[in-house]
Coordinates of C-alpha atoms in Angstrom, one line a residue:
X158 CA 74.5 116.0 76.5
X159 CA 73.8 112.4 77.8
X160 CA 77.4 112.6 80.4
X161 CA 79.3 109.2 79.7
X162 CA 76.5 107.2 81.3
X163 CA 74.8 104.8 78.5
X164 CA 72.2 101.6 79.0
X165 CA 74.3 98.7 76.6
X166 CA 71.3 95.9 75.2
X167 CA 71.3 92.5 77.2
X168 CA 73.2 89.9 75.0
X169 CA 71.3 88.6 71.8
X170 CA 71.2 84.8 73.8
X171 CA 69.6 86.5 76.6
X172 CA 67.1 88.3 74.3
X173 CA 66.6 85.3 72.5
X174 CA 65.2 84.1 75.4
X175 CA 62.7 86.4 75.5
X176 CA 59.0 85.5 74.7
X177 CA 57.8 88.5 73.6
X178 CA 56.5 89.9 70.1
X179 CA 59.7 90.8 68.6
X180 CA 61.9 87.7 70.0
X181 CA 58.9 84.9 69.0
X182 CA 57.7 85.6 65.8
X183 CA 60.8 84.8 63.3
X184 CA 62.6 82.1 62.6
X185 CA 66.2 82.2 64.9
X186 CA 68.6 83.5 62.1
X187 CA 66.5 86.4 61.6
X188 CA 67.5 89.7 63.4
X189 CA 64.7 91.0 64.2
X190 CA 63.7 95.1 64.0
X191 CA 60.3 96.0 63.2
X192 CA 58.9 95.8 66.4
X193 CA 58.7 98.5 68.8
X194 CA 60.2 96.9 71.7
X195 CA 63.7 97.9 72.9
X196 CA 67.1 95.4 74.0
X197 CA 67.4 96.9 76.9
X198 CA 67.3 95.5 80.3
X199 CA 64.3 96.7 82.5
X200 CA 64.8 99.7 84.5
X201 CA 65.7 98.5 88.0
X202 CA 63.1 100.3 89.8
X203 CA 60.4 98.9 87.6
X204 CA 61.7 95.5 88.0
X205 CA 62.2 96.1 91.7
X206 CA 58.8 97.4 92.2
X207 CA 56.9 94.3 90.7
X208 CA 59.4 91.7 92.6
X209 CA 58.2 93.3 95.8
X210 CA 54.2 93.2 94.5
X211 CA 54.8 89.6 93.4
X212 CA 55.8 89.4 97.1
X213 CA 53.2 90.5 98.2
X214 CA 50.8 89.1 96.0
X215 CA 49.3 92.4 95.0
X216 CA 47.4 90.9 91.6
X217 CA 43.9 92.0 92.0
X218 CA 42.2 94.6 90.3
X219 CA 43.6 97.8 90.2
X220 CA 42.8 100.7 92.6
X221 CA 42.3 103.4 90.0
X222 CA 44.5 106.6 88.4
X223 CA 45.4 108.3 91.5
X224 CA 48.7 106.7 91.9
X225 CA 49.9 107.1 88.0
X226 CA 48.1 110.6 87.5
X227 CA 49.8 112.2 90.0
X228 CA 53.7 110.1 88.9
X229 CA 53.0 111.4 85.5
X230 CA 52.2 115.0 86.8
X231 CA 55.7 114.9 88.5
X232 CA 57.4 113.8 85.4
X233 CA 56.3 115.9 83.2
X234 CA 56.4 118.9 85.4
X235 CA 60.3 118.0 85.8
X236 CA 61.0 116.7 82.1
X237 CA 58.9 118.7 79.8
X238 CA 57.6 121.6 81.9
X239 CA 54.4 120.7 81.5
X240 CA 51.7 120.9 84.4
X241 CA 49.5 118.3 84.5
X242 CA 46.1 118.2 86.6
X243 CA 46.1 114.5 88.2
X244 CA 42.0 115.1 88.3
X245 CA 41.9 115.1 84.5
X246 CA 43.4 111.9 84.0
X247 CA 41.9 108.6 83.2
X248 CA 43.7 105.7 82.8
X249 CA 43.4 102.8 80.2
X250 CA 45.2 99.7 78.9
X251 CA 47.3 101.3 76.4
X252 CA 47.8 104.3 74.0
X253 CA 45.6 102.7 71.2
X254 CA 42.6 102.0 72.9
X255 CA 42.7 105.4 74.4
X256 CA 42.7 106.8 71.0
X257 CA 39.6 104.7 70.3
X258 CA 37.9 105.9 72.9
X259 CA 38.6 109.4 72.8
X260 CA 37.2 109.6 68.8
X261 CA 34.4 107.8 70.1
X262 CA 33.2 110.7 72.0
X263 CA 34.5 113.3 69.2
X264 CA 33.0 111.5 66.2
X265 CA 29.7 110.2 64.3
X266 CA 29.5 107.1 62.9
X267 CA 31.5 107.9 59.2
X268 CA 32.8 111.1 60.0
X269 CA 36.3 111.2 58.5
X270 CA 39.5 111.6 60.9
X271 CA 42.8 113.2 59.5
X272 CA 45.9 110.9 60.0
X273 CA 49.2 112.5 58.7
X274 CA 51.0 109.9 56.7
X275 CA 53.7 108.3 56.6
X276 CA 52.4 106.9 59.9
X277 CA 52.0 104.7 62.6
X278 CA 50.0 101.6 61.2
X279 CA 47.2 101.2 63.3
X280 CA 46.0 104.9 63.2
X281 CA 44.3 103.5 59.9
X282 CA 43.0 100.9 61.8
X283 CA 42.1 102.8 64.8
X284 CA 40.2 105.5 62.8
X285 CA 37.8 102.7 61.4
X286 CA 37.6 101.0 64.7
X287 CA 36.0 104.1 66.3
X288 CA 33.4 104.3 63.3
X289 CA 35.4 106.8 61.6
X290 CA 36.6 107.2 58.3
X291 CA 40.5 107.7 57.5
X292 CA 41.3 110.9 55.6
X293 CA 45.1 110.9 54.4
X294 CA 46.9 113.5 54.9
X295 CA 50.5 113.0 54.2
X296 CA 53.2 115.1 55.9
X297 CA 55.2 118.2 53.9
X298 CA 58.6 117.4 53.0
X299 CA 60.7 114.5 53.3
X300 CA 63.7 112.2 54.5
X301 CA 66.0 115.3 52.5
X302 CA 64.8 118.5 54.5
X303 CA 62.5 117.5 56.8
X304 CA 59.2 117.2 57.8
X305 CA 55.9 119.6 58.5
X306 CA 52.1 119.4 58.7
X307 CA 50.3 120.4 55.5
X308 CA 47.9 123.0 57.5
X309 CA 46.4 123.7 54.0
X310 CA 45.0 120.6 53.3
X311 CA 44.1 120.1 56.8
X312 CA 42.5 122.7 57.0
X313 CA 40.2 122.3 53.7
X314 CA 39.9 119.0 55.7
X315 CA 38.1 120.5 58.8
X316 CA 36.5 123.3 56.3
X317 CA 34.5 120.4 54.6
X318 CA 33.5 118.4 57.7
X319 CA 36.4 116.5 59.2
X320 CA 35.4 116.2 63.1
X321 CA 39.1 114.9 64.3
X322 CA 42.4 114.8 63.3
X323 CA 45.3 111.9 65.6
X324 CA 48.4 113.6 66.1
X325 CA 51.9 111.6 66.5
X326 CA 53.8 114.1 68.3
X327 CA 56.5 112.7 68.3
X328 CA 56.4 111.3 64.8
X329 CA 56.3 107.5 64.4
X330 CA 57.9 106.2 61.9
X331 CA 60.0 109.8 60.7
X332 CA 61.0 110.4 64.2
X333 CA 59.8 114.1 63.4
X334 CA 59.8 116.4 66.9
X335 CA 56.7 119.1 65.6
X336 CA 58.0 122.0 67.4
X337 CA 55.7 125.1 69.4
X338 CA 55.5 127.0 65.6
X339 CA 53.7 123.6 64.0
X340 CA 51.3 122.8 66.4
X341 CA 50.0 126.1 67.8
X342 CA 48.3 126.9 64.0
X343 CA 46.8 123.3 63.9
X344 CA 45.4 124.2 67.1
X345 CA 44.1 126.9 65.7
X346 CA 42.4 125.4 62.9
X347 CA 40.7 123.1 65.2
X348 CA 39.2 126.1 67.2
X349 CA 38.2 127.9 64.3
X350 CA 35.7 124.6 63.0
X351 CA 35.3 122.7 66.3
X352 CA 37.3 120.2 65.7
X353 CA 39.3 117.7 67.6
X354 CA 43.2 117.3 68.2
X355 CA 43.9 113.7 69.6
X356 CA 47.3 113.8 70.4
X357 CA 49.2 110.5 70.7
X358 CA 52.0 111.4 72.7
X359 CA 53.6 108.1 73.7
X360 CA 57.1 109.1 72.2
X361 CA 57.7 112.6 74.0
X362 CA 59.9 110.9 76.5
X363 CA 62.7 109.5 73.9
X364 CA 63.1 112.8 72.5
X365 CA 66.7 114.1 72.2
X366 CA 67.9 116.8 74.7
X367 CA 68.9 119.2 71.6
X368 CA 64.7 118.7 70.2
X369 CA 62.5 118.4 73.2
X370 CA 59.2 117.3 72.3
X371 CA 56.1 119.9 73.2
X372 CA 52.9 118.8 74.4
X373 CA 50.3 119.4 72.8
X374 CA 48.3 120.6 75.6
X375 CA 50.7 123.0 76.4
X376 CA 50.7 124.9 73.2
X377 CA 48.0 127.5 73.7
X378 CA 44.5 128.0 75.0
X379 CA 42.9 126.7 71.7
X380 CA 45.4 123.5 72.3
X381 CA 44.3 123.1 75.6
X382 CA 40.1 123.3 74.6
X383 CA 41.1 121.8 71.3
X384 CA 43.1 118.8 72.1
X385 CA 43.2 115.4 74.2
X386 CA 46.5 114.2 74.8
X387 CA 47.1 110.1 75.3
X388 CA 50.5 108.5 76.9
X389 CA 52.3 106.1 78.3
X390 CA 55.3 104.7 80.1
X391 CA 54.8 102.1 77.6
X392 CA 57.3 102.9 74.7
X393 CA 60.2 105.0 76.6
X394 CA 60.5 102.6 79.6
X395 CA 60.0 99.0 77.3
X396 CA 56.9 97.8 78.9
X397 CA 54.2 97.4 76.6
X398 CA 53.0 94.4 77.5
X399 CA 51.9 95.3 80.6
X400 CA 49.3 98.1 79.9
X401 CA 48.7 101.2 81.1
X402 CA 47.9 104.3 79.3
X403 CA 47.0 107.8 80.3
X404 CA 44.2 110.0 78.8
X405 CA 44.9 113.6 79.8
X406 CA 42.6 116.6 79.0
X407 CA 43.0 120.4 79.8
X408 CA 39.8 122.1 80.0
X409 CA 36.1 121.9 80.6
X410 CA 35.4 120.6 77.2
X411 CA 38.3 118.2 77.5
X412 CA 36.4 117.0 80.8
X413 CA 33.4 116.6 79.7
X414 CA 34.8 114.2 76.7
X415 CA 36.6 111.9 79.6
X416 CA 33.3 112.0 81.7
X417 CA 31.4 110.6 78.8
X418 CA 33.5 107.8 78.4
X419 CA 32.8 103.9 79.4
X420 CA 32.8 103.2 82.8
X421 CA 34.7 99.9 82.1
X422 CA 37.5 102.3 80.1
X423 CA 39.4 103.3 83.3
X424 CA 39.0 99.3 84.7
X425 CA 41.1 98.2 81.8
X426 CA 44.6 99.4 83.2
X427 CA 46.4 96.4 84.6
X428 CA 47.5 96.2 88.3
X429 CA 51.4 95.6 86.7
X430 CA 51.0 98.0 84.3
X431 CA 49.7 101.0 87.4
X432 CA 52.8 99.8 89.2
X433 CA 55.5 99.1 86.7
X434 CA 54.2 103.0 85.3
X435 CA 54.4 104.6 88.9
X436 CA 58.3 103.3 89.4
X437 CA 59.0 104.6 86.0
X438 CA 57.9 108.3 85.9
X439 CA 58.9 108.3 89.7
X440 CA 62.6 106.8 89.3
X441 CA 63.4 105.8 86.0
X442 CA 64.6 109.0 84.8
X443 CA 68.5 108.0 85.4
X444 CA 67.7 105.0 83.2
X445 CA 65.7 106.5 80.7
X446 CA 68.8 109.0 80.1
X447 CA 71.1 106.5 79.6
X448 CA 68.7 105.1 77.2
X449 CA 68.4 108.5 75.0
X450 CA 72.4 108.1 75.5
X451 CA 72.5 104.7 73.7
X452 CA 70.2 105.7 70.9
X453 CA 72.0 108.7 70.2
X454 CA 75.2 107.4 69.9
X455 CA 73.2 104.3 67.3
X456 CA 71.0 107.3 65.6
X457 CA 74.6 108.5 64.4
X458 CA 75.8 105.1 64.1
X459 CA 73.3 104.0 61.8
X460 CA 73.9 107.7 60.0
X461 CA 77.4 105.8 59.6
X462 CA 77.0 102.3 58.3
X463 CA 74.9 103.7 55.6
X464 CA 76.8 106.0 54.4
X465 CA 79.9 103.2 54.5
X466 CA 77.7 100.5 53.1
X467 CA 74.6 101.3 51.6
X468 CA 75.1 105.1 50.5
X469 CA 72.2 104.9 48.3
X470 CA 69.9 104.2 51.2
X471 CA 68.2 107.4 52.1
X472 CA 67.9 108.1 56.5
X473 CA 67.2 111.4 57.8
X474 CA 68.4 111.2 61.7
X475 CA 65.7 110.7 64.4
X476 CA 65.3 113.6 66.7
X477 CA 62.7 111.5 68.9
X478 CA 61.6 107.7 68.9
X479 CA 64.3 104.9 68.1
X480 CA 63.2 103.8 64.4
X481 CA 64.8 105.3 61.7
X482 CA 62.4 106.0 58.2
X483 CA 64.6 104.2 55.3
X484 CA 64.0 105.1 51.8
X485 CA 65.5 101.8 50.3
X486 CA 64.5 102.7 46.9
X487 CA 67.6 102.9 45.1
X488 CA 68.4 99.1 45.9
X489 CA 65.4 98.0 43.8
X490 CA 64.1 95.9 46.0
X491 CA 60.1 97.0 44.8
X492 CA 57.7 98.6 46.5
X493 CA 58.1 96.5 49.6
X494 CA 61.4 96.1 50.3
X495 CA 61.3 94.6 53.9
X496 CA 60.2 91.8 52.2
X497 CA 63.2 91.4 50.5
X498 CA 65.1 92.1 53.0
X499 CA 63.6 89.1 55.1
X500 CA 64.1 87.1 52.7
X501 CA 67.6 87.8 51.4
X502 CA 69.5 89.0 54.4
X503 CA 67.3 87.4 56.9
X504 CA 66.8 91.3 58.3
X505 CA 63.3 91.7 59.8
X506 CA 62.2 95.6 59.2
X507 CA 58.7 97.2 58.9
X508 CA 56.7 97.2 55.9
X509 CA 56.5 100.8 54.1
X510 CA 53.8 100.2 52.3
X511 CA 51.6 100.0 56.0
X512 CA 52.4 103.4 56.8
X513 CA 50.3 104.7 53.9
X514 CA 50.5 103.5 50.4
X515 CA 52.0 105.5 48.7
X516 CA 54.1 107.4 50.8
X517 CA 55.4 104.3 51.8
X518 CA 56.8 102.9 48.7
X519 CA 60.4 101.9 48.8
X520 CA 60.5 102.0 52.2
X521 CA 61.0 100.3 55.3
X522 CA 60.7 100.9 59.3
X523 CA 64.1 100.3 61.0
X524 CA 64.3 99.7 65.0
X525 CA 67.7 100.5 66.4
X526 CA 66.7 100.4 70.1
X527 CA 69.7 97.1 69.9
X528 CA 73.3 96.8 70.7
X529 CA 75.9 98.4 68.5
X530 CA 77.1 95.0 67.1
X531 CA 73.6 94.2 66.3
X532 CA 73.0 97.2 64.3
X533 CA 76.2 96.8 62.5
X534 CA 75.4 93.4 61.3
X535 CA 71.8 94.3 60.2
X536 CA 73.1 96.5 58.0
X537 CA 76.0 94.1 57.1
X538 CA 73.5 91.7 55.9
X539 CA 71.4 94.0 53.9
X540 CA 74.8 95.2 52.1
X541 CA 75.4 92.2 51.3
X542 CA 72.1 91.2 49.6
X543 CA 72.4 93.9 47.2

């Protein structure tokens, strides 16, 4: 699938060098995975590209979306077969403030917003940020068989006034690929009541070769009136903190919606972030395969060490994303268990609870986006706090 070729995680005294989120904010015994950042070294283009603009001092403000547009319309042309028109992007800082934006122009001050739950953590926050209100939804199905959208209840949702709905496609925390069959009816329900499909597609490049992610916007006509899509190199190439994101539309409406937004929007993309973003969709795909190598092999690693040492422990395996959705229940460890698990076996995960309350009990957020031995003493310690 992947060949032989695999991306192995930088050492953990190198990473601990680090001074980003995930390396500075526990104490030095802790392993830490909750955050979405990977162990990876950079991708040598990226790095490459910003050594030879820290030569040339290229830090001013950046020149606009031509240059990333038109990367982005190469990638995905060549990776997901999806055309993209360079003249309907705009650019921004990152994926969450495009969503912001984007249900800024779609919504009224306490309209309510459908977000599918279990779910990304600051969608809840993101909802209310734009002047929204956050109607739950929570996904069909479970760690067992599977996941779907409940299309009934979303679409009472639009039928009684809902003006939105953010999409995780691919699904962050359940690592849930929706396929062509689960999205073409929601973009049908947002036709049918006018509705809005803000797609937060940030994930579709770590999606496994055997479930390719769809875009939204390539779904249908409805999809492509319907729905606003919002990337990033960001999560698949490691380099969130330096903050670009795309905003991608499909049709007239969809055009009229970026038109209408902030002039300032498109200023908020970073000079490092246009430039790191260009190398990656123009030459990181070598090392973005070996990375979907490496986190296949720890997907079915971690599949593994549970069954070997926490068999109780329910995992469903990713098919996108490197977090695996832990049901940690049967270790009675409460409704919160990462919180045990910090404390006992010095294991930083994600809090369940945060990705919707209920549907989040028991659970925990796992990030396995590490090396092998890393992953194999996580779960070591958390075996051994039981």
């Amino acid at each position: 699938m992947h060949g032989l070729h695999r991306i192995e995680a930088d050492p953990i005294d190198l990473l601990r060098t680090r001074t980003s989120a995930k390396w500075r904010s526990y104490d030095p015994e802790v392993l830490p995975l909750p955050v979405a950042e990977m162990d990876y070294p950079l991708a040598e283009p990226i790095a490459a590209a910003l050594h030879r603009a820290i030569d040339r001092s290229d830090t001013g403000y950046n020149a606009g979306p031509e240059a990333v547009a038109h990367a982005f319309a190469g990638f995905a042309a060549t990776r997901f077969g999806w055309e993209v028109d360079p003249a309907r992007v705009t650019c921004t800082a990152d994926v969450s403030m495009g969503l912001v934006e984007v249900l800024r122009r779609v919504i009224s001050p306490g309209d309510r917003v459908v977000v599918t739950s279990p779910i990304y953590p600051p969608f809840f926050d993101l909802v209310t940020e734009a002047g929204g209100v956050v109607e739950e939804i929570p996904l069909l199905g479970g760690i067992r068989d599977g996941w779907s959208l409940d299309l009934l209840a979303i679409e009472a949702a639009f039928a009684s006034g809902v003006r939105a709905m953010l999409l995780c496609n691919p699904h962050n925390p359940t690592g849930w690929v929706p396929a062509r069959d689960d999205l073409a009816p929601l973009a049908d329900l947002a036709a049918a009541f006018d509705a809005t499909i803000v797609s937060d597609e940030v994930h579709g490049p770590l999606a496994q070769p055997g479930s390719p992610y769809t875009p939204f916007l390539t779904v249908s006509d409805a999809a492509r009136e319907h729905g606003v899509a919002v990337t990033a190199a960001t999560k698949a190439f490691n380099i969130a903190g330096l903050k670009a994101a795309l905003i991608i539309t499909a049709s007239e409406r969809g055009d009229r919606l970026r038109d209408a937004l902030p002039y300032e929007v498109s200023w908020r993309m970073s000079q490092f972030g246009s430039i790191a973003t260009v190398a990656a969709f123009t030459d990181g795909g070598p090392w973005l395969d070996g990375v979907l190598g490496s986190l296949d092999d720890n997907r079915r690693l971690l599949a593994d060490l549970l069954a070997e040492e926490l068999p109780g422990v329910g995992y469903r395996m990713p098919d996108a994303t490197y977090l695996a959705w832990l049901d940690l229940a049967a270790l009675g460890w409460g409704d919160d268990p990462a919180a045990t698990a910090l404390e006992r076996a010095k294991v930083a995960l994600m809090s369940g609870p945060t990705f919707g309350a209920e549907v989040g009990r028991g659970h925990a957020r796992l990030n396995f986006a590490c090396s092998p031995e890393v992953l194999g003493e996580a779960i070591t310690r958390l075996a051994d706090a039981t």
